[in-house]
Tab-separated table of C-alpha atoms and ligand atoms in Angstrom:
chain	number	residue	atom	x	y	z
A	27	MET	CA	121.788	106.489	73.791
A	28	HIS	CA	120.964	108.326	77.138
A	29	HIS	CA	121.507	111.693	78.958
A	30	PHE	CA	123.688	110.523	81.978
A	31	HIS	CA	127.214	111.315	81.510
A	32	TYR	CA	130.109	112.804	83.530
A	33	LYS	CA	131.048	116.559	83.479
A	34	ASP	CA	134.265	117.297	85.842
A	35	ASN	CA	133.867	114.063	87.406
A	36	LEU	CA	130.209	114.429	88.504
A	37	LEU	CA	127.474	112.443	87.244
A	38	TYR	CA	124.867	114.391	85.636
A	39	CYS	CA	121.133	113.814	84.399
A	40	GLU	CA	120.922	116.348	81.531
A	41	ASP	CA	122.288	119.320	82.943
A	42	VAL	CA	121.607	118.721	86.620
A	43	PRO	CA	124.244	117.033	88.916
A	44	VAL	CA	122.964	114.102	90.236
A	45	ARG	CA	124.165	114.821	93.594
A	46	GLU	CA	122.072	118.083	93.648
A	47	VAL	CA	118.957	115.921	93.388
A	48	VAL	CA	120.301	113.724	96.270
A	49	ASP	CA	120.827	116.747	98.538
A	50	ALA	CA	117.103	117.884	97.964
A	51	VAL	CA	115.378	114.419	97.838
A	52	GLY	CA	117.675	111.814	99.529
A	53	THR	CA	118.138	108.111	98.582
A	54	PRO	CA	117.456	105.750	97.389
A	55	LEU	CA	115.960	107.561	94.157
A	56	TYR	CA	114.825	106.879	90.846
A	57	LEU	CA	116.008	109.434	88.379
A	58	TYR	CA	114.489	109.828	84.714
A	59	SER	CA	115.564	112.131	81.992
A	60	VAL	CA	112.892	113.596	79.963
A	61	ALA	CA	115.126	113.977	76.993
A	62	THR	CA	115.828	110.292	76.867
A	63	LEU	CA	112.342	109.268	77.373
A	64	LYS	CA	111.344	111.684	74.354
A	65	ARG	CA	113.926	110.815	72.256
A	66	HIS	CA	113.219	107.175	72.783
A	67	PHE	CA	109.733	107.389	72.264
A	68	THR	CA	110.155	109.476	69.142
A	69	ALA	CA	112.795	107.348	67.619
A	70	PHE	CA	110.741	104.312	67.962
A	71	ASP	CA	107.610	105.683	66.773
A	72	SER	CA	108.978	107.658	63.779
A	73	ALA	CA	110.787	104.458	62.953
A	74	PHE	CA	107.365	103.377	61.763
A	75	ASP	CA	106.510	106.625	59.855
A	76	GLY	CA	104.834	105.614	56.585
A	77	THR	CA	103.026	102.612	57.985
A	78	PRO	CA	99.669	103.005	59.612
A	79	HIS	CA	100.558	102.234	63.315
A	80	LEU	CA	99.784	103.078	67.057
A	81	THR	CA	102.685	102.864	69.539
A	82	CYS	CA	101.327	101.761	72.935
A	83	PHE	CA	103.627	102.141	75.840
A	84	ALA	CA	103.609	99.154	78.058
A	85	VAL	CA	102.554	100.998	81.367
A	86	LYS	CA	104.078	98.210	83.633
A	87	ALA	CA	107.658	98.888	82.444
A	88	CYS	CA	107.288	102.536	83.904
A	89	SER	CA	104.075	103.480	85.392
A	90	ASN	CA	104.536	106.867	86.834
A	91	ILE	CA	101.821	109.289	85.476
A	92	ALA	CA	104.314	111.881	84.795
A	93	VAL	CA	106.095	109.608	82.621
A	94	LEU	CA	102.904	108.087	80.832
A	95	ASN	CA	102.021	111.911	80.217
A	96	LEU	CA	104.977	112.806	78.364
A	97	PHE	CA	104.059	109.856	76.044
A	98	ALA	CA	100.386	111.024	75.739
A	99	ARG	CA	101.695	114.610	74.630
A	100	HIS	CA	103.610	112.740	71.731
A	101	GLY	CA	100.741	111.062	70.756
A	102	GLY	CA	101.173	107.729	72.375
A	103	GLY	CA	98.906	104.817	73.542
A	104	ALA	CA	99.107	102.706	76.461
A	105	ASP	CA	99.236	98.950	76.719
A	106	ILE	CA	97.740	98.032	80.230
A	107	VAL	CA	97.291	94.690	82.106
A	108	SER	CA	95.189	95.608	84.852
A	109	GLY	CA	92.608	97.929	85.906
A	110	GLY	CA	95.117	100.058	88.091
A	111	GLU	CA	96.975	100.423	84.888
A	112	LEU	CA	93.819	101.629	83.150
A	113	PHE	CA	93.285	104.200	85.989
A	114	ARG	CA	96.901	105.287	85.511
A	115	ALA	CA	96.777	105.698	81.648
A	116	LEU	CA	93.355	107.810	81.879
A	117	LYS	CA	94.722	109.911	84.817
A	118	ALA	CA	97.862	110.634	82.695
A	119	GLY	CA	95.800	111.733	79.597
A	120	ILE	CA	96.151	108.819	77.521
A	121	ASP	CA	93.591	108.804	75.036
A	122	SER	CA	91.258	105.838	75.835
A	123	ARG	CA	90.890	105.064	71.991
A	124	LYS	CA	94.754	104.252	72.245
A	125	ILE	CA	94.422	101.817	74.928
A	126	ILE	CA	94.903	98.257	74.628
A	127	TYR	CA	94.175	95.839	77.608
A	128	SER	CA	96.401	92.596	77.637
A	129	GLY	CA	96.734	89.950	80.471
A	130	VAL	CA	95.794	86.612	81.282
A	131	GLY	CA	93.449	87.163	84.329
A	132	LYS	CA	90.986	90.034	83.562
A	133	THR	CA	88.275	90.026	86.308
A	134	VAL	CA	84.758	91.192	85.549
A	135	ALA	CA	84.924	94.610	87.066
A	136	GLU	CA	88.117	95.222	85.230
A	137	MET	CA	86.414	94.369	82.001
A	138	ARG	CA	83.611	96.757	82.924
A	139	GLU	CA	85.797	99.612	83.767
A	140	ALA	CA	87.639	99.466	80.182
A	141	LEU	CA	84.206	99.074	78.430
A	142	LEU	CA	83.071	101.958	80.282
A	143	ALA	CA	86.487	103.933	79.407
A	144	ASP	CA	85.652	102.924	75.785
A	145	ILE	CA	89.201	101.642	75.177
A	146	LEU	CA	90.497	100.390	71.840
A	147	MET	CA	90.859	96.853	72.371
A	148	PHE	CA	90.949	93.843	74.557
A	149	ASN	CA	93.588	91.160	73.686
A	150	VAL	CA	91.758	88.094	74.913
A	151	GLU	CA	94.085	85.471	76.179
A	152	SER	CA	91.709	82.322	76.501
A	153	ALA	CA	88.388	80.763	75.792
A	154	GLN	CA	87.087	81.480	78.977
A	155	GLU	CA	87.917	85.076	78.849
A	156	LEU	CA	86.392	85.435	75.620
A	157	ASP	CA	83.056	84.126	77.055
A	158	ARG	CA	83.190	86.095	80.065
A	159	LEU	CA	83.661	89.499	77.828
A	160	GLN	CA	80.845	88.597	76.058
A	161	GLN	CA	78.758	88.463	79.153
A	162	VAL	CA	80.244	91.633	80.541
A	163	ALA	CA	79.426	93.344	77.235
A	164	ALA	CA	76.219	91.968	77.155
A	165	GLY	CA	75.126	93.407	80.427
A	166	MET	CA	76.464	96.479	79.666
A	167	ALA	CA	74.420	96.566	76.130
A	168	THR	CA	77.518	97.002	74.301
A	169	ARG	CA	80.115	95.652	72.263
A	170	ALA	CA	83.647	94.757	73.146
A	171	PRO	CA	86.098	95.255	70.524
A	172	VAL	CA	88.934	92.384	70.852
A	173	ALA	CA	91.934	90.732	69.143
A	174	LEU	CA	92.742	87.379	70.252
A	175	ARG	CA	96.286	86.961	71.339
A	176	ILE	CA	97.709	84.006	69.639
A	177	ASN	CA	100.738	82.072	70.898
A	178	PRO	CA	102.936	81.479	67.909
A	179	ASP	CA	105.466	79.036	69.614
A	180	VAL	CA	108.219	81.240	68.768
A	181	ASP	CA	111.552	81.169	70.865
A	182	PRO	CA	112.424	84.753	71.624
A	183	ARG	CA	116.012	83.802	72.784
A	184	THR	CA	115.572	85.633	75.951
A	185	HIS	CA	115.481	84.941	79.806
A	186	ALA	CA	113.051	81.827	80.410
A	187	TYR	CA	110.968	84.019	82.716
A	188	ILE	CA	110.409	86.814	80.356
A	189	SER	CA	109.556	84.368	77.560
A	190	THR	CA	105.850	84.594	76.716
A	191	GLY	CA	105.474	83.416	73.069
A	192	LEU	CA	106.424	79.477	73.593
A	193	ALA	CA	103.578	76.990	73.921
A	194	LYS	CA	104.598	75.903	77.345
A	195	ASN	CA	104.074	79.703	78.422
A	196	LYS	CA	100.907	80.848	79.926
A	197	PHE	CA	100.333	83.287	77.409
A	198	GLY	CA	97.794	83.519	74.521
A	199	ILE	CA	96.091	80.974	72.571
A	200	PRO	CA	97.494	78.191	70.503
A	201	VAL	CA	97.032	78.957	66.722
A	202	ASP	CA	94.653	76.222	65.924
A	203	ALA	CA	92.648	76.850	69.038
A	204	ALA	CA	92.685	80.503	68.000
A	205	LEU	CA	91.018	79.637	64.757
A	206	HIS	CA	87.896	78.177	66.549
A	207	GLU	CA	87.763	81.070	69.101
A	208	TYR	CA	87.536	83.469	66.373
A	209	GLU	CA	84.784	81.585	64.725
A	210	ARG	CA	83.200	81.441	68.065
A	211	ALA	CA	83.903	85.272	68.463
A	212	ARG	CA	82.373	86.090	65.291
A	213	ASP	CA	79.171	84.719	66.242
A	214	MET	CA	78.925	86.552	69.669
A	215	GLU	CA	76.324	89.334	69.692
A	216	ASN	CA	78.636	91.471	72.055
A	217	ILE	CA	82.037	90.953	70.426
A	218	GLU	CA	83.437	92.841	67.794
A	219	ILE	CA	86.709	91.325	66.339
A	220	LEU	CA	89.299	93.966	65.624
A	221	GLY	CA	92.670	92.470	65.534
A	222	VAL	CA	95.107	89.687	66.109
A	223	SER	CA	97.711	89.902	68.697
A	224	CYS	CA	100.994	88.323	70.057
A	225	HIS	CA	103.914	89.167	72.250
A	226	ILE	CA	106.528	86.716	72.367
A	227	GLY	CA	108.706	87.864	75.275
A	228	SER	CA	110.900	90.644	76.518
A	229	GLN	CA	114.681	91.951	76.149
A	230	LEU	CA	115.097	90.474	72.847
A	231	THR	CA	118.137	91.102	71.275
A	232	GLN	CA	117.448	89.607	67.939
A	233	VAL	CA	115.017	90.665	65.263
A	234	GLU	CA	114.389	87.239	63.924
A	235	PRO	CA	112.047	85.893	66.407
A	236	PHE	CA	109.924	89.245	65.738
A	237	ILE	CA	109.984	88.263	62.031
A	238	GLU	CA	109.173	84.484	62.666
A	239	ALA	CA	106.311	85.551	64.777
A	240	LEU	CA	104.958	88.118	62.421
A	241	ARG	CA	105.103	85.583	59.577
A	242	LYS	CA	103.125	83.324	61.768
A	243	VAL	CA	100.543	85.902	62.538
A	244	LYS	CA	100.257	86.684	58.743
A	245	ASP	CA	99.608	83.062	57.827
A	246	PHE	CA	97.012	83.164	60.719
A	247	ILE	CA	95.274	86.227	59.384
A	248	ALA	CA	94.944	84.508	55.992
A	249	ARG	CA	93.395	81.294	57.481
A	250	LEU	CA	90.963	83.714	59.334
A	251	ALA	CA	90.380	85.424	55.723
A	252	ASP	CA	89.473	82.221	54.349
A	253	ARG	CA	86.724	81.817	56.827
A	254	GLY	CA	85.338	85.513	56.033
A	255	ILE	CA	87.046	86.951	59.253
A	256	THR	CA	88.784	90.190	58.387
A	257	ILE	CA	90.961	92.358	60.917
A	258	ARG	CA	91.966	95.970	61.337
A	259	TYR	CA	94.567	95.735	63.707
A	260	LEU	CA	97.881	93.703	64.020
A	261	ASP	CA	99.331	94.182	67.307
A	262	LEU	CA	102.939	92.592	67.395
A	263	GLY	CA	103.483	93.482	71.259
A	264	GLY	CA	106.675	94.973	72.678
A	265	GLY	CA	109.750	93.127	73.561
A	266	LEU	CA	112.615	94.892	71.828
A	267	GLY	CA	115.633	94.885	74.065
A	268	ILE	CA	118.346	97.257	75.363
A	269	THR	CA	121.830	97.390	76.103
A	270	TYR	CA	122.422	96.548	80.054
A	271	ASP	CA	125.895	94.937	79.581
A	272	ASP	CA	127.207	93.935	76.202
A	273	GLU	CA	124.123	93.026	74.525
A	274	GLN	CA	123.684	94.581	71.007
A	275	PRO	CA	120.081	94.680	70.063
A	276	PRO	CA	118.869	96.012	66.979
A	277	ASP	CA	117.869	99.770	67.003
A	278	PRO	CA	114.238	100.745	66.631
A	279	HIS	CA	114.839	101.653	62.983
A	280	GLU	CA	116.349	98.095	62.007
A	281	TYR	CA	113.618	96.620	63.855
A	282	ALA	CA	110.954	98.738	62.084
A	283	GLN	CA	112.481	98.187	58.734
A	284	ALA	CA	112.502	94.343	59.147
A	285	ILE	CA	108.870	94.371	60.243
A	286	ARG	CA	107.631	96.706	57.710
A	287	GLU	CA	109.473	94.435	55.012
A	288	GLU	CA	107.688	91.499	56.167
A	289	LEU	CA	104.510	93.274	56.692
A	290	GLY	CA	104.354	94.302	52.798
A	291	ASP	CA	101.415	96.600	52.050
A	292	ALA	CA	98.756	94.934	54.057
A	293	ASP	CA	95.976	97.158	54.846
A	294	TYR	CA	95.838	96.931	58.811
A	295	THR	CA	97.184	99.078	61.399
A	296	LEU	CA	100.203	97.752	63.282
A	297	VAL	CA	100.070	98.078	67.111
A	298	LEU	CA	103.353	98.066	68.871
A	299	GLU	CA	103.662	97.817	72.778
A	300	PRO	CA	107.214	98.809	73.502
A	301	GLY	CA	108.273	99.073	77.238
A	302	ARG	CA	111.850	98.562	78.082
A	303	VAL	CA	113.178	99.921	74.744
A	304	ILE	CA	111.623	103.289	75.589
A	305	ALA	CA	112.099	103.633	79.349
A	306	GLY	CA	114.898	101.250	80.376
A	307	ASN	CA	117.951	103.414	79.590
A	308	ALA	CA	116.007	106.703	80.626
A	309	GLY	CA	116.239	105.909	84.393
A	310	ILE	CA	118.794	105.173	87.101
A	311	LEU	CA	118.345	104.322	90.595
A	312	VAL	CA	120.783	106.053	92.977
A	313	THR	CA	121.970	104.504	96.266
A	314	GLU	CA	124.218	105.687	99.063
A	315	VAL	CA	126.874	103.250	100.613
A	316	GLN	CA	126.237	102.531	104.068
A	317	TYR	CA	128.986	100.160	105.114
A	318	THR	CA	131.550	98.212	103.402
A	319	LYS	CA	132.917	95.063	105.018
A	320	VAL	CA	135.447	92.239	104.370
A	321	ASN	CA	134.374	88.766	105.218
A	322	THR	CA	137.294	86.276	105.631
A	323	GLY	CA	137.502	82.671	106.787
A	324	GLY	CA	135.761	81.244	103.950
A	325	GLU	CA	137.853	80.145	100.705
A	326	GLU	CA	138.513	83.543	99.817
A	327	GLU	CA	138.217	86.862	100.973
A	328	LYS	CA	134.741	88.425	100.140
A	329	ARG	CA	133.995	92.327	100.180
A	330	PHE	CA	130.682	93.440	100.380
A	331	VAL	CA	129.259	96.946	99.607
A	332	ILE	CA	126.007	97.512	101.736
A	333	VAL	CA	123.794	100.378	100.132
A	334	ASP	CA	120.522	101.701	100.957
A	335	ALA	CA	118.747	100.408	97.900
A	336	ALA	CA	117.445	96.678	97.958
A	337	MET	CA	115.739	94.101	96.076
A	338	ASN	CA	112.383	95.823	97.204
A	339	ASP	CA	113.318	98.901	95.176
A	340	LEU	CA	115.147	96.903	92.303
A	341	ALA	CA	113.850	93.652	91.666
A	342	ARG	CA	115.539	92.650	88.634
A	343	PRO	CA	118.913	91.424	89.877
A	344	SER	CA	117.277	89.089	92.306
A	345	LEU	CA	114.507	88.017	90.146
A	346	TYR	CA	116.454	87.421	87.077
A	347	GLY	CA	120.008	87.519	87.894
A	348	ALA	CA	119.805	90.737	85.517
A	349	PHE	CA	122.883	92.736	85.274
A	350	HIS	CA	123.020	96.513	85.875
A	351	GLU	CA	125.721	98.654	85.283
A	352	ILE	CA	127.089	100.463	88.681
A	353	ILE	CA	129.111	103.811	88.506
A	354	PRO	CA	130.117	106.194	91.064
A	355	VAL	CA	128.329	109.424	91.185
A	356	VAL	CA	131.676	110.976	92.001
A	357	GLN	CA	134.399	109.737	89.669
A	358	ASP	CA	137.978	109.443	91.190
A	359	ASP	CA	141.072	107.583	90.596
A	360	ARG	CA	140.768	105.073	93.431
A	361	PRO	CA	142.034	101.687	92.574
A	362	GLY	CA	139.745	98.843	91.510
A	363	GLN	CA	138.066	96.171	93.622
A	364	ARG	CA	136.059	93.261	93.233
A	365	VAL	CA	132.903	93.488	95.277
A	366	ASP	CA	129.195	92.377	95.804
A	367	ILE	CA	126.615	95.256	95.856
A	368	VAL	CA	124.075	94.185	98.366
A	369	GLY	CA	120.953	95.609	100.000
A	370	PRO	CA	119.809	95.700	103.685
A	371	ILE	CA	117.034	93.167	103.087
A	372	CYS	CA	117.182	89.802	105.188
A	373	GLU	CA	117.734	87.749	101.993
A	374	THR	CA	120.605	86.307	100.359
A	375	GLY	CA	118.962	87.067	97.275
A	376	ASP	CA	119.149	90.813	97.977
A	377	PHE	CA	121.943	91.930	95.839
A	378	MET	CA	122.277	94.707	93.016
A	379	ALA	CA	125.413	93.200	91.590
A	380	ARG	CA	127.809	90.323	92.164
A	381	ASP	CA	131.780	90.218	91.764
A	382	ARG	CA	131.721	93.476	90.334
A	383	MET	CA	134.912	95.311	89.614
A	384	LEU	CA	134.472	99.116	91.204
A	385	PRO	CA	136.736	101.726	91.986
A	386	GLU	CA	137.124	101.515	95.483
A	387	VAL	CA	133.988	102.271	97.503
A	388	ARG	CA	133.880	104.213	100.610
A	389	GLN	CA	130.895	104.600	103.224
A	390	GLY	CA	128.643	107.721	102.052
A	391	ASP	CA	129.654	107.388	98.455
A	392	LEU	CA	126.877	107.520	96.212
A	393	LEU	CA	126.310	104.863	93.344
A	394	ALA	CA	124.255	105.050	90.172
A	395	ILE	CA	122.600	101.729	89.206
A	396	MET	CA	122.055	102.129	85.520
A	397	SER	CA	119.363	101.299	83.338
A	398	CYS	CA	116.617	100.999	85.877
A	399	GLY	CA	113.824	103.287	83.949
A	400	ALA	CA	111.947	99.945	83.094
A	401	TYR	CA	110.746	97.157	85.360
A	402	GLY	CA	112.522	99.246	88.198
A	403	PHE	CA	110.216	101.113	90.401
A	404	SER	CA	107.029	99.758	88.795
A	405	MET	CA	108.291	96.307	90.479
A	406	ALA	CA	109.007	97.844	93.870
A	407	SER	CA	107.662	96.452	96.943
A	408	ASN	CA	107.562	97.481	100.483
A	409	TYR	CA	109.166	94.167	101.578
A	410	ASN	CA	110.967	94.575	104.966
A	411	SER	CA	108.560	97.443	105.511
A	412	ARG	CA	110.717	99.573	103.554
A	413	PRO	CA	109.081	102.761	102.305
A	414	ARG	CA	109.468	103.034	98.456
A	415	ALA	CA	111.767	105.342	96.863
A	416	ALA	CA	111.041	108.808	95.573
A	417	GLU	CA	110.955	109.401	91.815
A	418	VAL	CA	112.305	112.427	90.146
A	419	LEU	CA	111.935	113.610	86.598
A	420	VAL	CA	114.841	115.864	85.199
A	421	GLY	CA	114.255	118.153	82.301
A	422	GLY	CA	117.291	120.123	81.239
A	423	ASP	CA	118.636	121.998	84.135
A	424	CYS	CA	115.411	121.623	86.442
A	425	PHE	CA	114.119	118.799	88.130
A	426	ARG	CA	110.542	117.579	89.979
A	427	VAL	CA	109.594	115.205	92.349
A	428	ILE	CA	107.180	112.787	90.465
A	429	ARG	CA	106.374	110.520	93.189
A	430	MET	CA	107.037	111.600	96.921
A	431	ARG	CA	109.182	108.923	99.071
A	432	GLU	CA	106.899	107.048	101.147
A	433	ASP	CA	106.995	107.448	104.912
A	434	TYR	CA	106.068	105.243	107.699
A	435	GLU	CA	102.368	106.312	107.759
A	436	ASP	CA	102.341	105.016	104.108
A	437	LEU	CA	103.510	101.763	105.320
A	438	VAL	CA	100.389	101.035	107.274
A	439	ARG	CA	97.529	102.720	105.417
A	440	GLY	CA	94.590	100.621	105.037
A	441	GLU	CA	95.801	98.467	108.289
A	442	PHE	CA	93.969	98.225	111.419
A	443	VAL	CA	94.550	96.792	114.869
A	444	VAL	CA	91.461	94.565	115.536
A	445	GLU	CA	90.080	92.698	118.829
A	446	LEU	CA	88.226	89.772	117.455
A	447	ASP	CA	85.421	89.350	119.608
A	448	CYS	CA	83.238	87.221	117.311
A	449	LYS	CA	81.678	84.103	118.379
B	504	LIG	C1	105.442	93.207	79.062
B	504	LIG	C2	104.547	93.346	77.887
B	504	LIG	C3	105.020	94.454	76.933
B	504	LIG	C4	106.247	95.071	77.010
B	504	LIG	O1	107.444	94.393	76.808
B	504	LIG	P1	108.849	95.154	76.701
B	504	LIG	O2	109.929	94.140	76.769
B	504	LIG	O3	109.056	96.006	77.810
B	504	LIG	O4	108.930	95.989	75.399
B	504	LIG	C5	104.054	94.394	75.755
B	504	LIG	N1	103.281	93.796	75.613
B	504	LIG	C6	102.513	92.934	76.524
B	504	LIG	C7	101.507	92.287	76.298
B	504	LIG	C8	103.444	92.780	77.728
B	504	LIG	O5	103.042	91.665	78.454
């Protein structure tokens, strides 16, 4: 469900014609729908009504402070994985007591910043991280609230690059080792045990792996209880998938229902860290066709559509071979053609879609790459010295730029030409 639709053959985001935003802001352009973001957040969050819970949006999925601020205003928290994301979350107005800090590589400086900000909980992913956190907290004469992230060794049945809950993945602590770490944590002066966490992967399209993970976490919590360790928060991570192509993931209600059933009437607060399911279908990437060309001479004729968006703007197709639906901003009845839609970057991996049937595309046409709201702009880079795209938020019949298109000066900010006359 989203608010991108055709009216009189023109693509609209809510009540704004996409063409109008392009005229004002240019391409490539990320466009987000406020109504869709709000609807997804609310649908997800309210699916857990009746169960004490906290919905912490995974900032890495879509990090713009205007987007984060929308969730803040709806009572949302944040799941962060860096000091930079902490900065963004606070700047966006997210209550620090609703911030969860995940990630395998927290630095001393990042730990300090998060302790100073008084976040809700650190999800600790290794024995060394626990030791470091104890030290940092001791140095600040405070206590660090923690959950240990356990690796439940559950197969999320998703793309290998976004699976995180298997024993072979770098994330979390294996269950038996984690028991030992909890016992160590209990004896640490500056560590306060608050919860248990897990996150098994992203773009999950079935509910079973979540339930399997939850079952393992529950067993684990029982084993902790045997050792006199009680917890207040059970963090199930994120990972619920969306429809990019023909996937049929469970809807938030179904997902919540299954989790609540498995949970029973346990007396801890559930923490959820959805990213993709909230933002994924709430954003599109709009791009302009620069050239079309046909390469002949190989085994078959190959048609290319070269657009002004590239793998630096949207990495998912190159990175995961991900599928994104691509549709024309102006619909007409041109016949279909099979094309590769590629960017200007000097890499064969720089494609948005391969062997895709599209109505005939011509130079100057605008295309909308759908479902780019999560892991779209937030993964963008400046590769090939391409300024990053603008981001625009649409609400009803008006729109606002929420991140200016970068210019050339932005590209070299912080760089210096130097003369090395050192001995
Ligand atoms: C990436 C991530 C999430 C969000 O995953 P989605 O698939 O976008 O819901 C949540 N928690 C952690 C720890 C993550 O690394």
